[in-house]
Tab-separated table of C-alpha atoms in Angstrom:
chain	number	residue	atom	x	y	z
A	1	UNK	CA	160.799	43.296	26.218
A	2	UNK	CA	163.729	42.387	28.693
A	3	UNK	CA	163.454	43.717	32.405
A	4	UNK	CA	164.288	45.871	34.096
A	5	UNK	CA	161.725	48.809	32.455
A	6	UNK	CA	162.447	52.821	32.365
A	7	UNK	CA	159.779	54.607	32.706
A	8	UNK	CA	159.948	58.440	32.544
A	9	UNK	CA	157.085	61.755	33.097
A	10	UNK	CA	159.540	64.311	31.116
A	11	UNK	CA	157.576	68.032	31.436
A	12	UNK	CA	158.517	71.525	30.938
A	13	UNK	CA	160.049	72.213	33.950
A	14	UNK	CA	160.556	68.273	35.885
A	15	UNK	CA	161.211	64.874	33.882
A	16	UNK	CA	160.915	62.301	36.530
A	17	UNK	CA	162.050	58.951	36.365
A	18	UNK	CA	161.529	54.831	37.751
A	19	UNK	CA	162.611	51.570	36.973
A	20	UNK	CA	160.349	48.761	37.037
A	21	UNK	CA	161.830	45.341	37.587
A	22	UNK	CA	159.655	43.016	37.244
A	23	UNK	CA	155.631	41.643	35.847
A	24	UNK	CA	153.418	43.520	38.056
A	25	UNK	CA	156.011	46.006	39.917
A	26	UNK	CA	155.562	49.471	40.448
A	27	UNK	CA	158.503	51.849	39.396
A	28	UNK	CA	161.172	51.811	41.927
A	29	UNK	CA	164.511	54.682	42.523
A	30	UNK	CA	162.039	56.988	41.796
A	31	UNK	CA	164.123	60.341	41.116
A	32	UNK	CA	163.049	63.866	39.837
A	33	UNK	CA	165.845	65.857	37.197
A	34	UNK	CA	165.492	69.906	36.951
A	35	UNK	CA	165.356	69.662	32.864
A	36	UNK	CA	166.835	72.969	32.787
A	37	UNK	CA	169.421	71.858	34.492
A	38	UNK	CA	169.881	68.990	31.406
A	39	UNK	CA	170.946	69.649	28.068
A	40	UNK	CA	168.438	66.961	26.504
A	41	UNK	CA	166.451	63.511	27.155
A	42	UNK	CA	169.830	61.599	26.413
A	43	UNK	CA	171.447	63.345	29.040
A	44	UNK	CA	168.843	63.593	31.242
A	45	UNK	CA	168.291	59.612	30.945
A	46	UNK	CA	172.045	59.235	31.644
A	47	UNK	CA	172.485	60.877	34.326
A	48	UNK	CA	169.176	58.983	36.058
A	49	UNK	CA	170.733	55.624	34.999
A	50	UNK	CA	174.655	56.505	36.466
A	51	UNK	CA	173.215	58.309	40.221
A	52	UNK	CA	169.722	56.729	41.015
A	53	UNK	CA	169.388	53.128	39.012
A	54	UNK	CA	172.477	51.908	40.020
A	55	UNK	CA	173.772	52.119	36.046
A	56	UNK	CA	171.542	49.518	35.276
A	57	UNK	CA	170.867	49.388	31.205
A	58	UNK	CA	167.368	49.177	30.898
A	59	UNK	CA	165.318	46.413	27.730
A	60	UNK	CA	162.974	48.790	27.171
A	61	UNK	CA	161.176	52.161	27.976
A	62	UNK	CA	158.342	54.117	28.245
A	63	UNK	CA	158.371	58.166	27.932
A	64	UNK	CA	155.547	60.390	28.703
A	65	UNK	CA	156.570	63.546	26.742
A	66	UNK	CA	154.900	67.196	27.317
A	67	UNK	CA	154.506	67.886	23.964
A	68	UNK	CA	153.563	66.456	20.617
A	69	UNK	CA	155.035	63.027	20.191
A	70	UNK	CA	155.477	61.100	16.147
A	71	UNK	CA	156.971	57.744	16.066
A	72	UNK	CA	160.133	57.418	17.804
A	73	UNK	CA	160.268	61.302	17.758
A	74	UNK	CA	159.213	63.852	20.266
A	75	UNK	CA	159.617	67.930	21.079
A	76	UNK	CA	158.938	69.276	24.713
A	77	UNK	CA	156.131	71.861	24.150
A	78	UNK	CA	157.391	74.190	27.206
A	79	UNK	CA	161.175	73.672	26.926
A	80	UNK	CA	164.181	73.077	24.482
A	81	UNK	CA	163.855	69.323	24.032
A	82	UNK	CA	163.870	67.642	20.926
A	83	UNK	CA	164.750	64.758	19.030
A	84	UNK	CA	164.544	60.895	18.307
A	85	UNK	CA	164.538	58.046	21.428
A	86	UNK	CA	166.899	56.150	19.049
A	87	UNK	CA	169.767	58.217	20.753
A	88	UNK	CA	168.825	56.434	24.167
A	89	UNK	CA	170.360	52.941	22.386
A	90	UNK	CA	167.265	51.438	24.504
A	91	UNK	CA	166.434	48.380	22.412
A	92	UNK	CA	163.098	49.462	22.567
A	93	UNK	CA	161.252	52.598	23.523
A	94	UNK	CA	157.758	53.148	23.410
A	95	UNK	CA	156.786	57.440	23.293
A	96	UNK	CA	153.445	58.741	24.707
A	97	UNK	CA	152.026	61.983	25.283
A	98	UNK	CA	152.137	62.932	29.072
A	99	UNK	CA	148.129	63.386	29.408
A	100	UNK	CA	148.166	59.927	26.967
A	101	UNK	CA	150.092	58.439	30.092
A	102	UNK	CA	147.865	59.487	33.168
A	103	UNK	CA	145.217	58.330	30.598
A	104	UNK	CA	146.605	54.912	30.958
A	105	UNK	CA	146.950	55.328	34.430
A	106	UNK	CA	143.131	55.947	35.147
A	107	UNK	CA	141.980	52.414	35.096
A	108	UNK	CA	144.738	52.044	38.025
A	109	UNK	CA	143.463	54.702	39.800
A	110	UNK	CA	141.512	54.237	43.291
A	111	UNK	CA	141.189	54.762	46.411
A	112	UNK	CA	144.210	57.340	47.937
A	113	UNK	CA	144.914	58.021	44.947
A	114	UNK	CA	141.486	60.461	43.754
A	115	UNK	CA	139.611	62.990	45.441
A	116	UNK	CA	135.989	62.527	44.625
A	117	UNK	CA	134.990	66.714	43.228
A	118	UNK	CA	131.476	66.258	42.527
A	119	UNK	CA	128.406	64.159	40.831
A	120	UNK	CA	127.891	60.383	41.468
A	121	UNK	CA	130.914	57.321	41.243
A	122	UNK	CA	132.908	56.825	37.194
A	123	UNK	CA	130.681	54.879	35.431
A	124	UNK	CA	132.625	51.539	34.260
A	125	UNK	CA	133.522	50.622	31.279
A	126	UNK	CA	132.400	54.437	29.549
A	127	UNK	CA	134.968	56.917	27.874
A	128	UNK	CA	137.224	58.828	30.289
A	129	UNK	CA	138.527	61.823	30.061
A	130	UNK	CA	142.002	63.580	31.855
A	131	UNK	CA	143.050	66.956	32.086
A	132	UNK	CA	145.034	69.468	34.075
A	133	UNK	CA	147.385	72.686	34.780
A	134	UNK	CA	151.489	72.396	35.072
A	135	UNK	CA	154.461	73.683	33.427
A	136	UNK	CA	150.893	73.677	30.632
A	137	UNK	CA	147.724	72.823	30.103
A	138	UNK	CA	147.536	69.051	29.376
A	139	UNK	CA	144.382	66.911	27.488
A	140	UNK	CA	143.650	62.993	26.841
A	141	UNK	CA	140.805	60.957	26.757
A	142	UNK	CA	140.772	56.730	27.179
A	143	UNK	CA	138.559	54.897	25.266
A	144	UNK	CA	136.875	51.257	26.061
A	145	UNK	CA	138.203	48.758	23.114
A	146	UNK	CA	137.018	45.272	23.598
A	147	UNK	CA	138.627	44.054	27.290
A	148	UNK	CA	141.602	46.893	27.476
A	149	UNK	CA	141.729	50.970	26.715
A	150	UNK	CA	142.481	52.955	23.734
A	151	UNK	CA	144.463	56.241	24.986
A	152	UNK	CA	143.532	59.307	22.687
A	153	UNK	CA	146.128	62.174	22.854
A	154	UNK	CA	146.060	65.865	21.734
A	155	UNK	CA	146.366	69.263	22.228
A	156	UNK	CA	143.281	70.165	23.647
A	157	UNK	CA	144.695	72.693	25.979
A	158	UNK	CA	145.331	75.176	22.838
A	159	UNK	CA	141.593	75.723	22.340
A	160	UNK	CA	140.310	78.907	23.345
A	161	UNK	CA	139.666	80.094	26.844
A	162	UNK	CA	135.808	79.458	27.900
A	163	UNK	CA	134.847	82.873	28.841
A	164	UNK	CA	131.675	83.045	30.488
A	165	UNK	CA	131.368	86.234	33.143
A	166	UNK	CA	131.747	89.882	32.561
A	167	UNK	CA	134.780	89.487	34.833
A	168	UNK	CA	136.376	87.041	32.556
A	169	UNK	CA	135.976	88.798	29.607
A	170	UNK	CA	137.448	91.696	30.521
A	171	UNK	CA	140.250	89.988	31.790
A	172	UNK	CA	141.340	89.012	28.555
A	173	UNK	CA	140.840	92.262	26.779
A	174	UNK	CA	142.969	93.408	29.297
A	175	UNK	CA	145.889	91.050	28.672
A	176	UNK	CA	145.089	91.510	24.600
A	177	UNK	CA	145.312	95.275	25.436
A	178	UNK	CA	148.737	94.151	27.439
A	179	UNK	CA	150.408	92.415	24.437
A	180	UNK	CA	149.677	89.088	24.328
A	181	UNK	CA	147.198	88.953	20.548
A	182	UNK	CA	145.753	85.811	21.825
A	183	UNK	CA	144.441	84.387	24.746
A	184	UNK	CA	143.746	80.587	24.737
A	185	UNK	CA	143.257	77.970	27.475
A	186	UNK	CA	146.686	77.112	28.113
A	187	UNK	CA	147.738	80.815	28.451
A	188	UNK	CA	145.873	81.080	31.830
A	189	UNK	CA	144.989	77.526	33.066
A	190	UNK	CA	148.725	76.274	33.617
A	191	UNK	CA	151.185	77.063	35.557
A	192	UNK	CA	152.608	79.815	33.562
A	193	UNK	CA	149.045	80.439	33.556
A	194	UNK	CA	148.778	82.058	36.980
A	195	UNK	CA	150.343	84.880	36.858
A	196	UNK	CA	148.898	85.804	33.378
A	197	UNK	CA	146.041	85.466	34.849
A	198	UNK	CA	147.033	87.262	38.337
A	199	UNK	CA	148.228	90.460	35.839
A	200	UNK	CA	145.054	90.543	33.800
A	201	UNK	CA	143.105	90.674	36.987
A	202	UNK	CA	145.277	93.169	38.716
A	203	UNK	CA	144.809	95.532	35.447
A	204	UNK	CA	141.335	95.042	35.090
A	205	UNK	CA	140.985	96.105	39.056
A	206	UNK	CA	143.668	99.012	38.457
A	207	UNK	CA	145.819	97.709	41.465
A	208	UNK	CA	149.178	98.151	39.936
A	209	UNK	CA	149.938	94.539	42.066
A	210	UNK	CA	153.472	93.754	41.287
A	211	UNK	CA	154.226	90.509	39.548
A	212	UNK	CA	154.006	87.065	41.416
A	213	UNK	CA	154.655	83.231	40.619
A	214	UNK	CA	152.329	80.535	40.724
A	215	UNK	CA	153.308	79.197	43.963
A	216	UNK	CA	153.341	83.175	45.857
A	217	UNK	CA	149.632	83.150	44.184
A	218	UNK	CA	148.775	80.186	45.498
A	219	UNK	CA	150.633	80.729	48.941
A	220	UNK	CA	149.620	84.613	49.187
A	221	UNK	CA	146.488	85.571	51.478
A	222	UNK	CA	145.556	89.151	49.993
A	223	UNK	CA	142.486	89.584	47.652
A	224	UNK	CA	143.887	89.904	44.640
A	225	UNK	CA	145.893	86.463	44.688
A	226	UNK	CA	142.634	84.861	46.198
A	227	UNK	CA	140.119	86.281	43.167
A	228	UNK	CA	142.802	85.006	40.811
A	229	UNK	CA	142.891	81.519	41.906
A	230	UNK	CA	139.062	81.505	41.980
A	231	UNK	CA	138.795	82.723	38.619
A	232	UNK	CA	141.551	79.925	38.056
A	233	UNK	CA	138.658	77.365	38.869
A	234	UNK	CA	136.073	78.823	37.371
A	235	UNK	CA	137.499	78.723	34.250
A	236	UNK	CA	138.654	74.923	34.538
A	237	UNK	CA	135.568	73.940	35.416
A	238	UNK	CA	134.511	75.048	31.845
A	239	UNK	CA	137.051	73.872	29.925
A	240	UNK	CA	136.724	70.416	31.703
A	241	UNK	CA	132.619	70.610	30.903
A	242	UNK	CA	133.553	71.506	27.192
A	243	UNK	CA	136.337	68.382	27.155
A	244	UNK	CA	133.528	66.196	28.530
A	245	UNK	CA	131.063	67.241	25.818
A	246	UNK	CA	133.467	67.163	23.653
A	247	UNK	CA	134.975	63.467	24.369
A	248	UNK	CA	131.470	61.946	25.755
A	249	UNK	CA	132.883	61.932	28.619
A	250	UNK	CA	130.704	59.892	30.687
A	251	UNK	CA	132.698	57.561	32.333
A	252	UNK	CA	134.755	60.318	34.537
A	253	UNK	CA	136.267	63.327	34.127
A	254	UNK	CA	139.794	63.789	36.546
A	255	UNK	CA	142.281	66.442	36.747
A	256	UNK	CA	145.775	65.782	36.709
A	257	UNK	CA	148.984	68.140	36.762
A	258	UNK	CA	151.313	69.638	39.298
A	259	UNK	CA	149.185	72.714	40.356
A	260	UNK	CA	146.204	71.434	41.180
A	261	UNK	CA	147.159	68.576	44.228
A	262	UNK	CA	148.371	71.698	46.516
A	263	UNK	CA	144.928	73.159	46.821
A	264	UNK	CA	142.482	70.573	47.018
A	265	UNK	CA	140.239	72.195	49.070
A	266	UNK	CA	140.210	75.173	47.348
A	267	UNK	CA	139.371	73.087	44.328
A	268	UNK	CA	136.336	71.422	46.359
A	269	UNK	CA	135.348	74.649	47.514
A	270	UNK	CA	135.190	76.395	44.445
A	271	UNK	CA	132.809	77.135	41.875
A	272	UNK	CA	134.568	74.434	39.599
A	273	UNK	CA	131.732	71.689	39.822
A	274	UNK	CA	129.129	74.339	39.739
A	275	UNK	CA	130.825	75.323	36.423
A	276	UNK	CA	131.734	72.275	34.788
A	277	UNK	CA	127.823	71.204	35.125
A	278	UNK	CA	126.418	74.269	33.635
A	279	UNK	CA	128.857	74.314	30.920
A	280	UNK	CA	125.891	74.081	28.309
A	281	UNK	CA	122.777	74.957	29.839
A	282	UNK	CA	121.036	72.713	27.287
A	283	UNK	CA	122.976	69.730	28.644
A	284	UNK	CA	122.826	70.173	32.253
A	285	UNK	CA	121.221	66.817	32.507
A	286	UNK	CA	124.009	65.117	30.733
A	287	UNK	CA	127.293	67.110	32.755
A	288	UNK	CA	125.418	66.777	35.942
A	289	UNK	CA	125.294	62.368	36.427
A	290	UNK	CA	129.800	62.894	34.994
A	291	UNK	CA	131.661	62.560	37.860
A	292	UNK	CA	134.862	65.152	38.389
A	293	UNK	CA	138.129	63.565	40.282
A	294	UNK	CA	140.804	65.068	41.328
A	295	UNK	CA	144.316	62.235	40.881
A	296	UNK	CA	146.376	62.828	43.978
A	297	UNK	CA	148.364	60.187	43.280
A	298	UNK	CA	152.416	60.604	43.789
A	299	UNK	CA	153.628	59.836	40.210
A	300	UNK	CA	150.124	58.335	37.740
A	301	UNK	CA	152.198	58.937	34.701
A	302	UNK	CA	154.716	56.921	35.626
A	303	UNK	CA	151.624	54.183	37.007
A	304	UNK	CA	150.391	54.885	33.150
A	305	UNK	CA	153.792	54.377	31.907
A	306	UNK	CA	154.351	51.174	33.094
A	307	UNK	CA	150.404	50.011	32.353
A	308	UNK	CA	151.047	51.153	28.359
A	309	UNK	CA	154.517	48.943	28.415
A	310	UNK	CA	152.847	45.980	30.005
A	311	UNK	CA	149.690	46.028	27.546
A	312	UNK	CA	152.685	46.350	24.857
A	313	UNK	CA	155.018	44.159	25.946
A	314	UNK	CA	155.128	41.549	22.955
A	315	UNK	CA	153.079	43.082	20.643
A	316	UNK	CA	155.051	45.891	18.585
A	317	UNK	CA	157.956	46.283	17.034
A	318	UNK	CA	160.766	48.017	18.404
A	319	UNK	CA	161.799	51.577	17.488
């Protein structure tokens, strides 16, 4: 695989974009495309090539997709995008799922780049697991294979939501009651999430709150806003316990996505740790020694991108 690299973080609502150009680089040119703004990858590729990479033409590629990834194939679970990376004319193009690429990226990880959330230092060479709120809700675990990592992908964030509290459940009889037939993870813990969430609450309390985004949530000061995030964390503190059960875990658990890195202290104050730990009260003593990071890191899927194309590079035939 011929330098210089593309490497590419394409979500629901931002598909960001590097070029690395040589063995051990980091991505470089580093821009961030509005995909609404795009009507699909090959444009959106284009346009990064012609006004931030100097039209270079790139020997190969890596593309962390939100969304369900087959081949050389790929469909954007949160926005319009769809198709084949054949229509890139990259000579070779390697497709992973977003979460699959900050999976990648965890090995990389240290320093600046986590906040420590709870329970004792990753445990080396054990099974990670990474997980987190944007434009969705986004799951992947990394296995140990001989010297390197196995990435596993999926669509974990489609379970169901881990209701625990009184609070909780009526929160989602309220939004069933409100329209929406089913209520799983994704539907609250993202994002779009938020204000779900934010409405369910407000009904439950009988405020007749008016409608908000994520970011006024996040941003606003009243009591309503401020229960909603903490039900927010709560409720990812379960889900991330029942992806650590679920994934044996027990070298890490860290939270990724675009929500989370604007209130870390909020996270570290909250009853997310608390949560995550007592997940199954049976196995309290195995959630307890897992420790919970939070990746603050300016662009890990891109870091994961170009990991996955340098562990690659060689070894597969091209798309």
């Amino acid at each position: 695989m011929s330098y210089p690299w593309l490497v590419a973080d394409i979500g629901g609502t931002n598909a960001r974009f590097g070029i690395v150009t040589q063995s051990g680089a980091q991505p470089e040119s580093v821009a961030v495309l509005n995909v609404a703004e795009r009507q699909g990858l090959a444009d959106a590729v284009a346009a990064y090539l012609a006004d931030h990479a100097g039209g270079v033409r790139p020997g190969a590629a890596c593309l962390a997709i939100a969304g369900p990834v087959k081949g050389d194939t790929y469909r954007l679970t949160n926005a319009g995008w769809s198709g084949s990376v054949r229509e890139l004319s990259i000579p070779h193009v390697e497709l992973l799922n977003d979460f699959e690429a900050l999976a990648v990226s965890l090995p990389h990880l240290a320093g600046d780049d986590l906040t420590p959330l709870g329970g004792p230092a990753p445990t080396a060479g054990m099974v990670k697991a990474v997980l987190g709120p944007g434009t969705g809700l986004g799951v992947a675990g990394l296995v140990p294979a001989g010297s390197g990592w196995v990435p596993v992908p999926g669509e974990g964030g489609h379970v169901s939501i881990p209701c625990v509290t009184d609070l909780e459940f009526e929160i989602v009889r309220a939004l069933r009651a409100d329209g929406l037939p089913y209520v799983d993870a994704e539907h609250l813990l993202s994002g779009s999430g938020l204000p779900r969430l934010y409405r369910g609450l407000s009904l439950v309390r009988g405020t007749g709150a008016k409608r908000k985004t994520a970011s006024e949530i996040v941003a606003s000061e009243d009591a309503l806003s401020a229960e909603t995030v903490e039900v927010f964390l709560a409720l990812l503190g379960g889900f991330a316990g029942n992806v650590a059960l679920t994934l044996g875990a027990r070298g890490g658990v860290y939270l990724g996505g675009g929500v989370l890195p604007r209130i870390v202290a909020r996270v570290r104050d909250s009853e997310f740790r608390a949560r995550f730990e007592q997940t199954s009260p049976a196995l309290i003593d195995y959630l307890s020694p897992i420790a919970t990071s939070l990746i603050v890191a300016e662009q890990p899927a891109l870091t994961g991108a170009t990991a996955w194309l340098a562990q690659r590079a060689g070894s597969v035939e091209l798309v």
